[in-house]
């Protein structure tokens, strides 16, 4: 993936011309200046550089709930709309990210897992700090109570699993509503999957509870997106360097007509997994890669239908098939599919 980006990347000094689609780009963060956690951390210096770029180039910053509501209602979203989301509620969100977002008067969305806050962990924000943030642009949403591996707990009986997942979600929702009141998203309700993991079983439960599902695999979102697995671009672990950041905030949704074999679970019987994608138009520049940058095998069945399969077995615990197609002037189509690899 890095080779493609570096080959075609055009660092833009203005707003691109290819934002006609009704879509938005959602950015995901976790920790700020917590360098002993490199996979989930971004430096405050780089974060502010990103925010300053968005402001100076007049990107439209909306909270995620508003963007989702507009897409659900098929209402027009302003061009160049960006959503800033932060997961978990670590203390560095309040100490490092919040002052920057407040400085630029930006709205943002924080997904909270309630238990460490209840236990007053020094590594997490307090309810008082979150209430302060709510006064200056923050909205809050559900990230479950314990932040457990929900998909990997599905070996329980069907009924027991449903009860377990429902309890995880509802206990968190009750607590954050009690503590944060109107700062909690309710129209729509949103749930960020712990570790970004979801499968068909989990989606069914979450949907029945009335939530929009928020994932961690990368792509812009549009009205054609799966609202039980809305995608976000991770900005931690080196993914947020400025050249890649500028590329990603200007991406377009890959024009997909349908996806087959799209369940996310991978075991010894289907590793490497096969994905069948039907595009809504031919894209000769389409290329796909795994999370570690390895090129994926592609078998074209027609001008618009392609079978995608990694050349080697995927490694535990997670991977993605990320497919991009170059448009022009630094603009790319982008799509990513999650795979959860079981032991």
Rosetta silent file (secondary structure, phi, psi, omega in degrees, C-alpha in Angstrom):
SEQUENCE: XXXXXXXXXXXXXXXXXXXXXXXXXXXXXXXXXXXXXXXXXXXXXXXXXXXXXXXXXXXXXXXXXXXXXXXXXXXXXXXXXXXXXXXXXXXXXXXXXXXXXXXXXXXXXXXXXXXXXXXXXXXXXXXXXXXXXXXXXXXXXXXXXXXXXXXXXXXXXXXXXXXXXXXXXXXXXXXXXXXXXXXXXXXXXXXXXXXXXXXXXXXXXXXXXXXXXXXXXXXXXXXXXXXXXXXXXXXXXXXXXXXXXXXXXXXXXXXXXXXXXXXXXXXXXXXXXXXXXXXXXXXXXXXXXXXXXXXXXXXXXXXXXXXXXXXXXXXXXXXXXXXXXXXXXXXXXXXXXXXXXXX
SCORE:     score description
SCORE:     0.000 S_00000001
   1 L     0.000  -40.929 -179.700    0.000    0.000    0.000 S_00000001
   2 H   -60.545  -35.932 -179.675    2.839    2.394    0.861 S_00000001
   3 H   -65.301  -40.856  179.638    4.345    1.949   -2.602 S_00000001
   4 H   -64.109  -46.559 -177.692    1.087    2.903   -4.313 S_00000001
   5 H   -60.164  -46.321 -177.015    0.600    5.953   -2.122 S_00000001
   6 H   -69.020  -27.155 -179.519    4.136    7.188   -2.650 S_00000001
   7 H   -71.825  -43.568 -171.744    3.920    6.598   -6.398 S_00000001
   8 H  -105.138   -9.997 -171.094    0.763    8.548   -7.024 S_00000001
   9 L   -60.524  129.741  170.987    0.480   10.873   -4.060 S_00000001
  10 L  -117.579  115.314  178.886   -0.013   14.508   -4.837 S_00000001
  11 L   -74.244  121.108 -170.619    0.153   16.668   -1.748 S_00000001
  12 L   -89.450  140.687  176.796   -2.714   19.040   -2.193 S_00000001
  13 L  -109.482    6.718  175.772   -2.555   22.715   -1.427 S_00000001
  14 L  -151.199 -174.669 -179.487   -6.234   23.314   -1.973 S_00000001
  15 L   -80.710  136.082 -177.981   -9.522   21.443   -1.928 S_00000001
  16 L   -69.636  166.789 -175.726   -9.820   18.650   -4.525 S_00000001
  17 L   -96.839    3.919 -170.199  -12.302   18.685   -7.370 S_00000001
  18 L  -114.887   48.991 -177.265  -13.699   15.178   -6.849 S_00000001
  19 L  -113.379   24.675 -175.491  -16.083   15.544   -3.894 S_00000001
  20 L   -67.213  -29.497  178.910  -19.353   15.385   -5.777 S_00000001
  21 L   -65.527  147.250  178.751  -20.398   12.157   -4.071 S_00000001
  22 L   -81.692   91.836 -173.220  -22.462   12.568   -0.909 S_00000001
  23 E  -150.478  171.273  175.517  -19.891   11.204    1.509 S_00000001
  24 E  -144.230  160.173  175.058  -17.668   11.989    4.469 S_00000001
  25 E  -111.617  128.408 -179.130  -14.325   10.831    5.823 S_00000001
  26 E  -108.080  126.883  179.149  -14.187    9.704    9.461 S_00000001
  27 E  -101.207  142.795 -179.254  -10.878    9.855   11.333 S_00000001
  28 E  -122.822  132.280  177.644  -10.148    7.633   14.330 S_00000001
  29 E  -128.993  162.143  175.351   -7.778    8.343   17.231 S_00000001
  30 L  -129.750  -66.828 -174.401   -7.017    6.673   20.575 S_00000001
  31 E  -119.884  155.444 -178.185   -4.030    8.075   22.495 S_00000001
  32 E  -131.750  122.330 -177.907   -2.037   11.307   22.300 S_00000001
  33 L    59.082   29.548  173.814    1.648   11.583   23.267 S_00000001
  34 L  -108.393   79.049 -166.071    1.557    8.123   24.872 S_00000001
  35 L   -72.424  -12.922  176.272    4.601    6.821   23.049 S_00000001
  36 L   -80.081   -1.837  174.327    4.828    3.492   24.860 S_00000001
  37 L  -120.726   67.548 -169.983    1.667    2.492   22.967 S_00000001
  38 H   -60.814  -30.791 -175.938    2.839    3.099   19.376 S_00000001
  39 H   -72.686  -19.688 -178.598    0.029    1.220   17.627 S_00000001
  40 H  -121.716   10.974 -174.336   -2.662    3.467   19.117 S_00000001
  41 E  -109.471  150.045  168.039   -0.742    6.700   19.658 S_00000001
  42 E  -134.956  143.658  177.782   -0.266    9.917   17.712 S_00000001
  43 L   -71.041  147.170  177.022    1.957   12.800   18.776 S_00000001
  44 H   -61.526  -35.620  179.062    0.212   15.987   19.779 S_00000001
  45 H   -59.879  -46.477  179.635    2.468   17.855   17.355 S_00000001
  46 H   -69.738  -40.079  179.389    1.238   15.786   14.410 S_00000001
  47 H   -58.810  -46.942  179.952   -2.371   15.877   15.607 S_00000001
  48 H   -66.453  -33.253  176.818   -2.381   19.663   15.748 S_00000001
  49 H   -62.704  -41.405  176.534   -0.726   19.803   12.347 S_00000001
  50 H   -62.768  -48.086 -178.210   -3.595   17.702   10.954 S_00000001
  51 H   -62.780  -42.780  179.067   -6.245   19.845   12.634 S_00000001
  52 H   -61.818  -39.087  178.006   -4.608   23.040   11.453 S_00000001
  53 H   -61.782  -45.751  179.852   -4.552   21.680    7.894 S_00000001
  54 H   -59.925  -43.141 -178.105   -8.288   20.911    8.029 S_00000001
  55 H   -69.460  -47.473 -177.011   -9.095   24.384    9.323 S_00000001
  56 H   -64.035  -32.836 -179.317   -6.802   26.270    6.949 S_00000001
  57 L   -96.048   12.504  169.536   -8.134   24.376    3.928 S_00000001
  58 L    60.184   40.670  169.784  -11.734   24.931    5.044 S_00000001
  59 L   -71.386  150.871 -178.013  -12.818   21.337    5.520 S_00000001
  60 E   -92.076  112.776 -175.825  -16.262   20.962    7.020 S_00000001
  61 E  -100.025  114.986  178.469  -15.955   19.371   10.500 S_00000001
  62 L  -119.351  150.816  169.057  -19.114   17.667   11.755 S_00000001
  63 L   -67.144  151.418 -174.437  -19.775   15.379   14.705 S_00000001
  64 H   -61.788  -37.899 -177.913  -20.280   11.810   13.572 S_00000001
  65 H   -61.037  -39.459  179.053  -23.906   11.616   14.764 S_00000001
  66 H   -66.919  -42.563  178.949  -24.932   14.531   12.549 S_00000001
  67 H   -62.155  -46.703  179.519  -23.174   13.070    9.538 S_00000001
  68 H   -61.441  -42.154 -179.959  -24.785    9.646   10.046 S_00000001
  69 H   -60.695  -43.728  178.748  -28.201   11.242   10.473 S_00000001
  70 H   -63.000  -41.548  179.727  -27.829   13.127    7.183 S_00000001
  71 H   -66.064  -42.333  179.105  -26.771    9.968    5.355 S_00000001
  72 H   -61.944  -35.992 -178.730  -29.665    7.965    6.800 S_00000001
  73 L   -90.054    3.590 -179.640  -32.098   10.668    5.727 S_00000001
  74 L    55.984   38.066  176.667  -30.414   10.972    2.313 S_00000001
  75 L   -93.150  150.862 -177.023  -29.773   14.648    2.967 S_00000001
  76 L   -68.148  127.486  174.314  -26.974   16.484    1.224 S_00000001
  77 L   -96.840  136.005  177.514  -23.702   16.620    3.150 S_00000001
  78 L   -56.931  149.028  177.696  -21.426   19.590    2.416 S_00000001
  79 L   -62.035  150.358  175.111  -18.402   18.759    0.327 S_00000001
  80 L    64.049   40.906  179.108  -15.166   17.937    2.150 S_00000001
  81 E   -86.082  133.540 -179.197  -16.865   16.836    5.375 S_00000001
  82 E  -125.807  140.215  172.843  -14.628   15.274    8.042 S_00000001
  83 E  -116.597  134.910  178.497  -15.590   13.628   11.355 S_00000001
  84 E  -105.369  119.421  178.985  -13.111   13.380   14.225 S_00000001
  85 E  -124.064  146.050  179.848  -13.613   10.382   16.524 S_00000001
  86 E  -132.085  128.420 -176.481  -11.635    9.271   19.583 S_00000001
  87 E   -99.251  149.077  166.506  -12.001    5.832   21.172 S_00000001
  88 E    88.982  -36.343  179.648  -11.786    4.633   24.784 S_00000001
  89 L    84.373   34.947  177.686  -11.615    7.905   26.728 S_00000001
  90 E   -64.647  155.871 -178.181   -7.973    7.861   27.766 S_00000001
  91 H   -58.939  -31.932 -179.553   -6.709   10.713   29.945 S_00000001
  92 H   -66.606  -19.189  173.921   -4.584   12.021   27.087 S_00000001
  93 H   -61.488  -45.543 -179.521   -7.807   12.821   25.205 S_00000001
  94 H   -73.539  -43.623 -173.497   -8.587   15.445   27.829 S_00000001
  95 H   -78.045  -32.322 -171.695   -5.043   16.631   28.478 S_00000001
  96 H  -112.267  -50.030 -174.909   -3.694   16.656   24.919 S_00000001
  97 H   -80.621  -43.983 -175.932   -6.378   16.467   22.216 S_00000001
  98 H   -56.934  -45.523  178.170   -9.199   18.416   23.813 S_00000001
  99 H   -57.845  -35.853  178.980   -7.244   21.699   24.211 S_00000001
 100 H   -69.157  -47.286 -179.822   -6.407   21.631   20.507 S_00000001
 101 H   -64.300  -37.372  176.686   -9.975   20.859   19.431 S_00000001
 102 H   -65.858  -42.338  179.736  -11.288   23.531   21.795 S_00000001
 103 H   -55.985  -41.788 -178.099   -8.766   26.039   20.448 S_00000001
 104 L   -94.009    4.664  175.962  -10.083   25.571   16.914 S_00000001
 105 L    56.481   49.297 -177.382  -13.723   25.332   18.126 S_00000001
 106 L  -106.345  146.359  174.442  -14.296   21.930   16.520 S_00000001
 107 L   -88.428  148.664 -177.828  -16.929   19.314   17.262 S_00000001
 108 E  -156.740  167.890 -173.232  -15.858   15.702   17.797 S_00000001
 109 E  -124.054  130.775 -179.682  -17.094   12.305   18.961 S_00000001
 110 E  -119.983  126.738  177.226  -15.691   10.202   21.826 S_00000001
 111 E   -97.183  123.123 -170.769  -16.586    6.521   22.313 S_00000001
 112 E  -111.956  129.256  163.722  -16.498    5.553   25.994 S_00000001
 113 L   -98.001  124.063 -161.214  -16.134    2.178   27.695 S_00000001
 114 H   -76.215  -32.451 -168.763  -17.579    2.886   31.108 S_00000001
 115 H   -57.256  -49.609 -179.291  -15.889    0.498   33.565 S_00000001
 116 H   -64.072  -27.647  176.328  -12.444    2.152   33.923 S_00000001
 117 H   -70.467  -42.908  177.116  -14.135    5.529   34.360 S_00000001
 118 H   -59.347  -39.588 -179.966  -16.356    4.098   37.096 S_00000001
 119 L   -80.868    2.773  177.699  -13.239    2.700   38.788 S_00000001
 120 L    55.906   42.402  176.919  -11.608    6.148   38.515 S_00000001
 121 L   -61.311  135.956 -179.873   -8.609    4.800   36.659 S_00000001
 122 L   -68.193  -15.350 -179.315   -5.870    7.406   36.397 S_00000001
 123 L   -85.519   -5.583 -176.052   -5.410    6.416   32.746 S_00000001
 124 E  -123.025  157.639  176.813   -8.939    7.505   31.805 S_00000001
 125 L   -67.062  157.579  173.499  -10.906   10.731   31.849 S_00000001
 126 L   -92.722  165.089  176.839  -13.336   11.486   34.658 S_00000001
 127 H   -62.181  -38.548  179.407  -17.026   12.178   34.168 S_00000001
 128 H   -61.716  -41.672  178.680  -16.417   15.806   35.183 S_00000001
 129 H   -64.567  -38.551  177.819  -13.766   16.185   32.499 S_00000001
 130 H   -67.169  -38.671  177.689  -16.118   14.709   29.917 S_00000001
 131 H   -63.921  -38.302  175.468  -18.908   17.043   30.964 S_00000001
 132 H   -61.327  -45.627  179.449  -16.540   19.971   30.496 S_00000001
 133 H   -60.770  -36.455  179.136  -15.641   18.692   27.037 S_00000001
 134 H   -60.235  -29.822  179.872  -19.331   18.417   26.185 S_00000001
 135 H   -72.980  -16.813 -175.252  -19.694   22.151   26.695 S_00000001
 136 L  -124.249   37.164  168.329  -17.044   22.756   24.027 S_00000001
 137 L   110.727   -5.873 -178.749  -17.997   20.483   21.167 S_00000001
 138 E   -87.235  140.722  165.953  -17.691   16.882   22.352 S_00000001
 139 E  -120.178  157.195 -173.883  -20.416   14.286   21.960 S_00000001
 140 E  -126.956  149.435 -179.125  -20.180   10.825   23.514 S_00000001
 141 E  -147.932  174.082 -168.757  -21.258    7.358   22.438 S_00000001
 142 E   -79.960  133.299  174.331  -21.122    3.709   23.462 S_00000001
 143 L  -128.632   21.377 -177.325  -17.947    1.587   23.345 S_00000001
 144 L    76.410  168.262 -173.871  -19.372   -1.157   25.631 S_00000001
 145 L   -77.653  -52.729 -175.834  -18.930   -1.590   29.381 S_00000001
 146 L   -97.614  -14.810 -171.893  -15.782   -3.775   29.630 S_00000001
 147 L    61.660   52.100 -176.932  -14.331   -3.300   26.118 S_00000001
 148 L   -92.003  166.860  173.493  -14.269   -7.077   25.665 S_00000001
 149 L   -78.990   87.361 -172.922  -13.637   -9.218   22.588 S_00000001
 150 L   -65.222  -41.682 -177.993  -17.327   -9.631   21.780 S_00000001
 151 H   -65.412  -41.525 -175.411  -16.905  -11.687   18.616 S_00000001
 152 H   -75.899   -5.135  174.811  -14.486  -14.133   20.217 S_00000001
 153 H   -94.590    6.264 -173.048  -16.969  -14.778   23.048 S_00000001
 154 L   -79.039    6.749  175.208  -19.552  -16.156   20.599 S_00000001
 155 L   -78.856   -1.776  173.319  -18.732  -19.779   21.452 S_00000001
 156 L   -70.989  168.598  174.963  -21.360  -19.506   24.170 S_00000001
 157 L   -62.304  156.751 -174.971  -24.846  -20.800   23.529 S_00000001
 158 H   -55.282  -47.578 -177.945  -26.903  -18.548   21.290 S_00000001
 159 H   -68.703  -41.568  179.258  -29.133  -17.243   24.063 S_00000001
 160 H   -63.221  -38.542  179.408  -26.277  -16.789   26.539 S_00000001
 161 H   -65.774  -43.297  178.141  -24.292  -14.871   23.947 S_00000001
 162 H   -60.223  -42.995  179.719  -27.203  -12.531   23.217 S_00000001
 163 H   -64.045  -43.196 -179.728  -27.651  -11.841   26.927 S_00000001
 164 H   -61.411  -49.501 -178.759  -23.929  -11.202   27.362 S_00000001
 165 H   -64.930  -43.949 -179.961  -23.666   -8.751   24.460 S_00000001
 166 H   -59.842  -41.656  179.341  -26.873   -6.954   25.388 S_00000001
 167 H   -64.518  -42.643  178.921  -25.623   -6.494   28.953 S_00000001
 168 H   -57.690  -42.045 -176.551  -22.263   -5.151   27.734 S_00000001
 169 H   -78.415  -48.007 -173.108  -23.953   -2.536   25.590 S_00000001
 170 H   -70.864  -34.902  176.868  -26.868   -1.552   27.785 S_00000001
 171 H   -62.356  -40.162  177.739  -24.847   -1.204   31.012 S_00000001
 172 H   -66.397  -45.363 -177.301  -22.569    1.258   29.252 S_00000001
 173 H   -60.655  -44.720  179.632  -25.457    3.161   27.698 S_00000001
 174 H   -60.457  -44.252 -176.639  -27.252    3.565   31.020 S_00000001
 175 H   -69.095  -45.690 -177.836  -24.118    4.821   32.760 S_00000001
 176 H   -68.166  -32.793  176.356  -22.974    7.313   30.142 S_00000001
 177 H   -67.001  -40.693  179.189  -26.504    8.717   29.837 S_00000001
 178 H   -62.759  -42.014 -174.592  -26.716    9.105   33.600 S_00000001
 179 H   -84.981  -34.211 -170.076  -23.365   10.890   33.802 S_00000001
 180 H  -113.252   -9.651  172.183  -23.268   12.828   30.532 S_00000001
 181 H    53.888 -123.743 -173.491  -26.933   13.450   29.763 S_00000001
 182 H   -70.375   -9.420  177.567  -27.591   15.390   26.579 S_00000001
 183 H   -79.023   -6.417  179.784  -23.972   15.053   25.460 S_00000001
 184 E   -89.862  135.838  179.725  -24.635   11.384   24.619 S_00000001
 185 L   -69.914  125.672  176.852  -25.677   10.535   21.052 S_00000001
 186 L  -127.645  -13.682 -178.031  -29.224    9.193   20.923 S_00000001
 187 L  -138.412   80.920    5.940  -30.434   10.123   17.447 S_00000001
 188 L   -90.791  163.189  168.118  -28.931    7.929   16.208 S_00000001
 189 E   -75.061  141.290 -178.545  -27.439    5.747   18.935 S_00000001
 190 E  -130.910  142.253  177.252  -23.942    4.620   17.933 S_00000001
 191 E  -127.633  121.504  172.850  -21.747    1.759   19.104 S_00000001
 192 E   -89.795  122.080 -177.928  -18.040    1.490   18.303 S_00000001
 193 L   -66.215  129.934  175.152  -17.071   -2.188   18.259 S_00000001
 194 H   -57.490  132.710 -178.689  -14.237   -3.006   20.699 S_00000001
 195 H    63.066   10.086 -179.154  -11.033   -3.661   18.744 S_00000001
 196 H    70.933   14.961 -174.566  -13.064   -2.934   15.601 S_00000001
 197 L   -95.196  131.134  176.501  -14.286   -6.559   15.575 S_00000001
 198 L  -150.833  154.401  172.139  -17.757   -7.525   14.355 S_00000001
 199 L  -143.940 -176.327 -174.785  -19.403  -10.465   12.634 S_00000001
 200 H   -61.624  -39.657  179.899  -22.889  -11.407   11.468 S_00000001
 201 H   -62.525  -48.320 -178.433  -23.987  -12.613   14.936 S_00000001
 202 H   -65.011  -43.282  179.587  -22.885   -9.459   16.698 S_00000001
 203 H   -58.099  -41.729 -179.859  -24.356   -7.195   14.026 S_00000001
 204 H   -59.464  -42.727  179.855  -27.748   -8.874   14.391 S_00000001
 205 H   -68.404  -46.799 -178.434  -27.824   -8.163   18.134 S_00000001
 206 H   -61.764  -40.748  179.291  -26.548   -4.599   17.817 S_00000001
 207 H   -63.607  -42.380  179.748  -29.079   -3.829   15.095 S_00000001
 208 H   -65.285  -27.147  177.547  -31.978   -5.127   17.200 S_00000001
 209 L   -81.475   -3.984  173.253  -30.845   -2.855   20.039 S_00000001
 210 L    88.220   23.936 -177.942  -31.191    0.113   17.684 S_00000001
 211 E  -104.412  153.155  163.443  -27.555    1.106   17.195 S_00000001
 212 E   -86.569  134.523 -179.505  -25.465    2.181   14.255 S_00000001
 213 E   -93.706  134.452 -178.456  -22.267    0.094   14.234 S_00000001
 214 E  -116.566  124.356 -174.018  -18.905    1.844   13.981 S_00000001
 215 L  -104.538 -169.502  178.137  -15.895   -0.126   12.744 S_00000001
 216 L  -128.452    0.196  173.327  -12.149    0.483   12.357 S_00000001
 217 L   -79.649  151.719 -162.909  -11.464   -0.634    8.784 S_00000001
 218 L   -96.987  136.501  172.946  -10.780    2.283    6.504 S_00000001
 219 L   173.119  156.734  170.351  -12.919    3.954    3.812 S_00000001
 220 L   -67.464  162.115  176.544  -15.101    7.028    3.406 S_00000001
 221 E  -112.168  149.176  179.618  -18.771    6.652    4.369 S_00000001
 222 E  -149.536 -178.161  178.973  -21.799    7.375    2.184 S_00000001
 223 L   -67.814  -16.790  177.061  -25.479    6.495    1.986 S_00000001
 224 L   -86.361   -3.692 -177.662  -24.428    3.239    0.293 S_00000001
 225 L   -68.469  161.574  171.472  -22.317    2.241    3.315 S_00000001
 226 L   -81.223  111.754 -175.536  -23.182   -0.594    5.673 S_00000001
 227 L   -77.598    1.454  170.273  -24.626    1.279    8.655 S_00000001
 228 L   -98.853    1.006  178.067  -23.826   -1.657   10.905 S_00000001
 229 L  -156.446   61.550 -179.791  -20.118   -1.285   10.112 S_00000001
 230 E   -70.008  136.537 -170.681  -19.341    2.317    9.216 S_00000001
 231 L   -89.674  153.634  177.250  -15.691    2.721    8.339 S_00000001
 232 L  -140.544  152.449  176.141  -13.051    5.040    9.776 S_00000001
 233 E   -94.153  111.464  174.410   -9.442    5.864    8.910 S_00000001
 234 E   -62.672  138.222  179.950   -7.102    5.076   11.844 S_00000001
 235 L  -112.160    4.112 -178.656   -4.630    7.883   12.429 S_00000001
 236 L   -95.275  173.229  172.196   -2.415    6.123   14.985 S_00000001
 237 L    60.540   32.038  178.230    0.654    3.932   14.586 S_00000001
 238 L    91.367   -8.341 -179.208    2.134    5.851   11.679 S_00000001
 239 L   -75.464  -11.564 -175.478   -1.058    5.888    9.588 S_00000001
 240 L  -103.485   13.646  176.618   -1.510    9.619   10.199 S_00000001
 241 L   -56.358  148.344 -165.506    1.686   10.989    8.656 S_00000001
 242 H   -58.817  -37.747 -179.985    0.837   14.135    6.742 S_00000001
 243 H   -65.602  -43.964  178.013    1.209   12.779    3.213 S_00000001
 244 H   -68.421  -37.350  177.964   -1.030    9.806    4.003 S_00000001
 245 H   -58.846  -48.618 -178.413   -3.397   12.039    6.005 S_00000001
 246 H   -63.788  -40.131  176.924   -3.908   14.411    3.080 S_00000001
 247 H   -60.243  -47.240 -172.666   -4.484   11.490    0.733 S_00000001
 248 H   -70.176  -36.737 -179.479   -7.069    9.864    3.035 S_00000001
 249 H   -71.079   -9.756  178.416   -9.138   12.957    3.791 S_00000001
 250 L  -110.486   13.975 -179.684   -9.633   13.346    0.031 S_00000001
 251 L   -75.249  159.881  174.468  -10.668    9.765   -0.735 S_00000001
 252 E  -117.579  150.377  175.594  -13.917    8.713   -2.398 S_00000001
 253 E   -62.363  133.807  175.346  -15.957    5.576   -1.653 S_00000001
 254 L   -60.395  129.508 -177.185  -15.064    2.760   -4.018 S_00000001
 255 L   -73.407   90.402 -176.567  -18.081    2.390   -6.372 S_00000001
 256 E  -106.061  132.184  176.137  -19.253   -1.057   -5.268 S_00000001
 257 E   -88.595  -39.560  178.425  -22.491   -2.648   -6.422 S_00000001
 258 E  -161.767  157.723  176.112  -22.276   -5.718   -4.198 S_00000001
 259 E  -131.498  128.434  176.151  -19.929   -7.784   -2.030 S_00000001
 260 E  -108.065  164.347 -179.649  -20.215  -11.552   -1.589 S_00000001
 261 L    56.645   39.810 -169.710  -18.544  -13.805    1.008 S_00000001
 262 L   -94.259    7.538  172.771  -18.478  -10.777    3.265 S_00000001
 263 L   -63.469  151.475 -169.252  -18.678  -12.449    6.680 S_00000001
 264 L   -93.621   -8.656 -172.142  -15.624  -11.448    8.665 S_00000001
 265 E   -83.314  132.115  178.067  -14.667  -14.737   10.336 S_00000001
 266 E  -123.868  127.940  175.107  -11.590  -16.629    9.135 S_00000001
 267 L  -130.018 -171.068 -175.385  -10.623  -20.085   10.407 S_00000001
 268 L   -64.859  -17.733 -178.182   -8.373  -22.907    9.185 S_00000001
 269 L   -86.136  -17.586 -177.853  -10.990  -23.907    6.613 S_00000001
 270 L  -134.335   31.035 -179.087  -11.150  -20.579    4.758 S_00000001
 271 L  -110.226  116.192    9.659   -7.729  -19.013    5.277 S_00000001
 272 L   -81.704  144.938 -177.392   -6.884  -17.076    3.150 S_00000001
 273 L   -73.771  153.992  179.353  -10.480  -15.853    2.707 S_00000001
 274 E  -106.584  131.011  177.643  -12.053  -15.160   -0.682 S_00000001
 275 E  -119.861  132.430 -179.068  -13.915  -11.899   -1.331 S_00000001
 276 E  -112.948  115.239 -176.463  -16.120  -11.378   -4.398 S_00000001
 277 E  -116.640  132.117  172.868  -16.658   -7.727   -5.326 S_00000001
 278 E  -112.544  118.408 -179.296  -18.901   -6.365   -8.050 S_00000001
 279 E   -84.723  158.114  177.179  -18.139   -2.782   -9.024 S_00000001
 280 L   -86.693   -7.437  174.304  -20.682   -0.349  -10.401 S_00000001
 281 L  -159.437  155.768  179.588  -18.223    0.625  -13.154 S_00000001
 282 L   -63.663  140.567  176.093  -14.920   -0.703  -14.550 S_00000001
 283 L  -136.475   96.140 -175.945  -11.793    0.404  -12.668 S_00000001
 284 L   -68.366  -20.221 -176.428   -8.621   -0.650  -14.411 S_00000001
 285 L   -92.882    6.392 -177.233   -6.409    0.821  -11.687 S_00000001
 286 L   -63.666  130.653  173.990   -7.904   -1.268   -8.844 S_00000001
 287 E  -140.669  149.237 -176.218   -5.312   -2.912   -6.605 S_00000001
 288 E  -130.348  147.307 -176.763   -5.703   -4.652   -3.231 S_00000001
 289 E  -141.537  154.509  171.522   -3.370   -5.232   -0.297 S_00000001
 290 E   -81.461  174.767 -177.532   -3.392   -6.855    3.122 S_00000001
 291 L   -61.338  -29.085 -179.798   -2.803   -4.835    6.300 S_00000001
 292 L   -92.595   16.083  172.058    0.917   -5.556    6.172 S_00000001
 293 L    85.029    6.599  179.960    1.187   -4.219    2.624 S_00000001
 294 L   -80.618  135.685 -178.912    1.300   -7.514    0.753 S_00000001
 295 E   -68.102  140.323 -176.870   -0.325   -7.500   -2.671 S_00000001
 296 L  -100.909  141.491  175.796   -3.492   -9.601   -2.947 S_00000001
 297 E   -66.679  138.916 -178.458   -4.305  -11.924   -5.819 S_00000001
 298 E  -131.691  127.880  178.231   -7.117  -10.682   -8.063 S_00000001
 299 E  -117.706  110.083 -178.646   -9.083  -12.741  -10.583 S_00000001
 300 E   -79.973  124.831  177.531  -11.258  -10.672  -12.901 S_00000001
 301 L   -94.318  -23.425  175.599  -14.502  -12.409  -13.900 S_00000001
 302 L  -161.419 -172.588  178.873  -15.658   -9.464  -16.013 S_00000001
 303 L   -64.410  -21.582 -174.952  -14.907   -5.753  -16.387 S_00000001
 304 L  -125.433   -1.295 -179.616  -16.664   -5.112  -13.081 S_00000001
 305 E  -117.821  132.846 -176.535  -16.472   -8.385  -11.107 S_00000001
 306 E  -142.926  140.315  171.909  -13.373   -9.531   -9.293 S_00000001
 307 E   -99.813  132.644 -173.589  -12.422  -12.256   -6.836 S_00000001
 308 E  -121.808  126.299 -179.047   -9.889  -11.128   -4.248 S_00000001
 309 E  -151.728  129.346  178.237   -7.797  -13.542   -2.183 S_00000001
 310 L   -59.402  152.065 -178.243   -4.537  -13.161   -0.283 S_00000001
 311 L   -81.621  -16.066  178.851   -1.643  -15.243   -1.568 S_00000001
 312 L  -134.727  159.737  177.585   -0.831  -16.499    1.935 S_00000001
 313 L   -60.326  140.815  177.887   -2.837  -17.367    5.054 S_00000001
 314 L   -78.886  147.385 -176.285   -3.703  -14.354    7.203 S_00000001
 315 L   -97.586  145.628  175.104   -2.186  -14.199   10.679 S_00000001
 316 L   -56.484  143.436    6.577   -4.009  -13.887   14.010 S_00000001
 317 L  -100.857  -25.737 -175.387   -5.723  -11.718   15.277 S_00000001
 318 E  -142.761  157.793  172.520   -6.985   -9.377   12.510 S_00000001
 319 E  -156.003  172.600  177.675   -6.300   -8.307    8.954 S_00000001
 320 E  -138.784  150.503  162.109   -7.933   -6.327    6.177 S_00000001
 321 E   -99.731  114.210  178.318   -8.244   -6.428    2.429 S_00000001
 322 E  -109.719  124.244 -177.776   -7.829   -2.807    1.382 S_00000001
 323 E  -118.516  131.415  179.676   -8.627   -1.951   -2.232 S_00000001
 324 E  -132.586  155.536  175.264   -7.885    1.372   -3.883 S_00000001
 325 E  -141.850  127.300 -178.012   -8.150    2.794   -7.369 S_00000001
 326 E   -72.893  135.646  176.531   -6.470    5.976   -8.501 S_00000001
 327 E   -98.279  -81.479  170.545   -8.748    8.661   -9.975 S_00000001
 328 E  -179.697  167.940  178.745   -6.514   11.670  -10.682 S_00000001
 329 L    53.640   38.462  176.474   -5.043   14.770   -9.074 S_00000001
 330 L    81.248    6.587 -177.916   -4.197   12.898   -5.875 S_00000001
 331 E  -101.067  136.801 -178.005   -7.716   11.488   -5.386 S_00000001
 332 E  -127.332  146.461  161.705   -8.315    7.777   -4.723 S_00000001
 333 E   -80.023  148.731 -175.098  -11.252    5.419   -4.401 S_00000001
 334 E  -146.950  137.788  176.370  -10.948    3.407   -1.185 S_00000001
 335 E  -149.983  142.757  178.162  -12.523    0.280    0.345 S_00000001
 336 E  -140.668  136.624  179.498  -11.475   -1.997    3.213 S_00000001
 337 E  -118.429  129.863 -179.423  -12.874   -5.323    4.421 S_00000001
 338 E   -79.428  140.786  168.954  -12.255   -6.685    7.921 S_00000001
 339 E  -127.585  130.770  175.810  -11.116  -10.245    8.618 S_00000001
 340 E  -106.181  116.583 -175.847  -11.079  -11.722   12.144 S_00000001
 341 E   -96.464  122.283  179.900   -8.690  -14.660   12.300 S_00000001
 342 L   -88.328  152.457  177.141   -9.529  -17.309   14.882 S_00000001
 343 L   -73.563    0.000    0.000   -6.907  -19.466   16.574 S_00000001
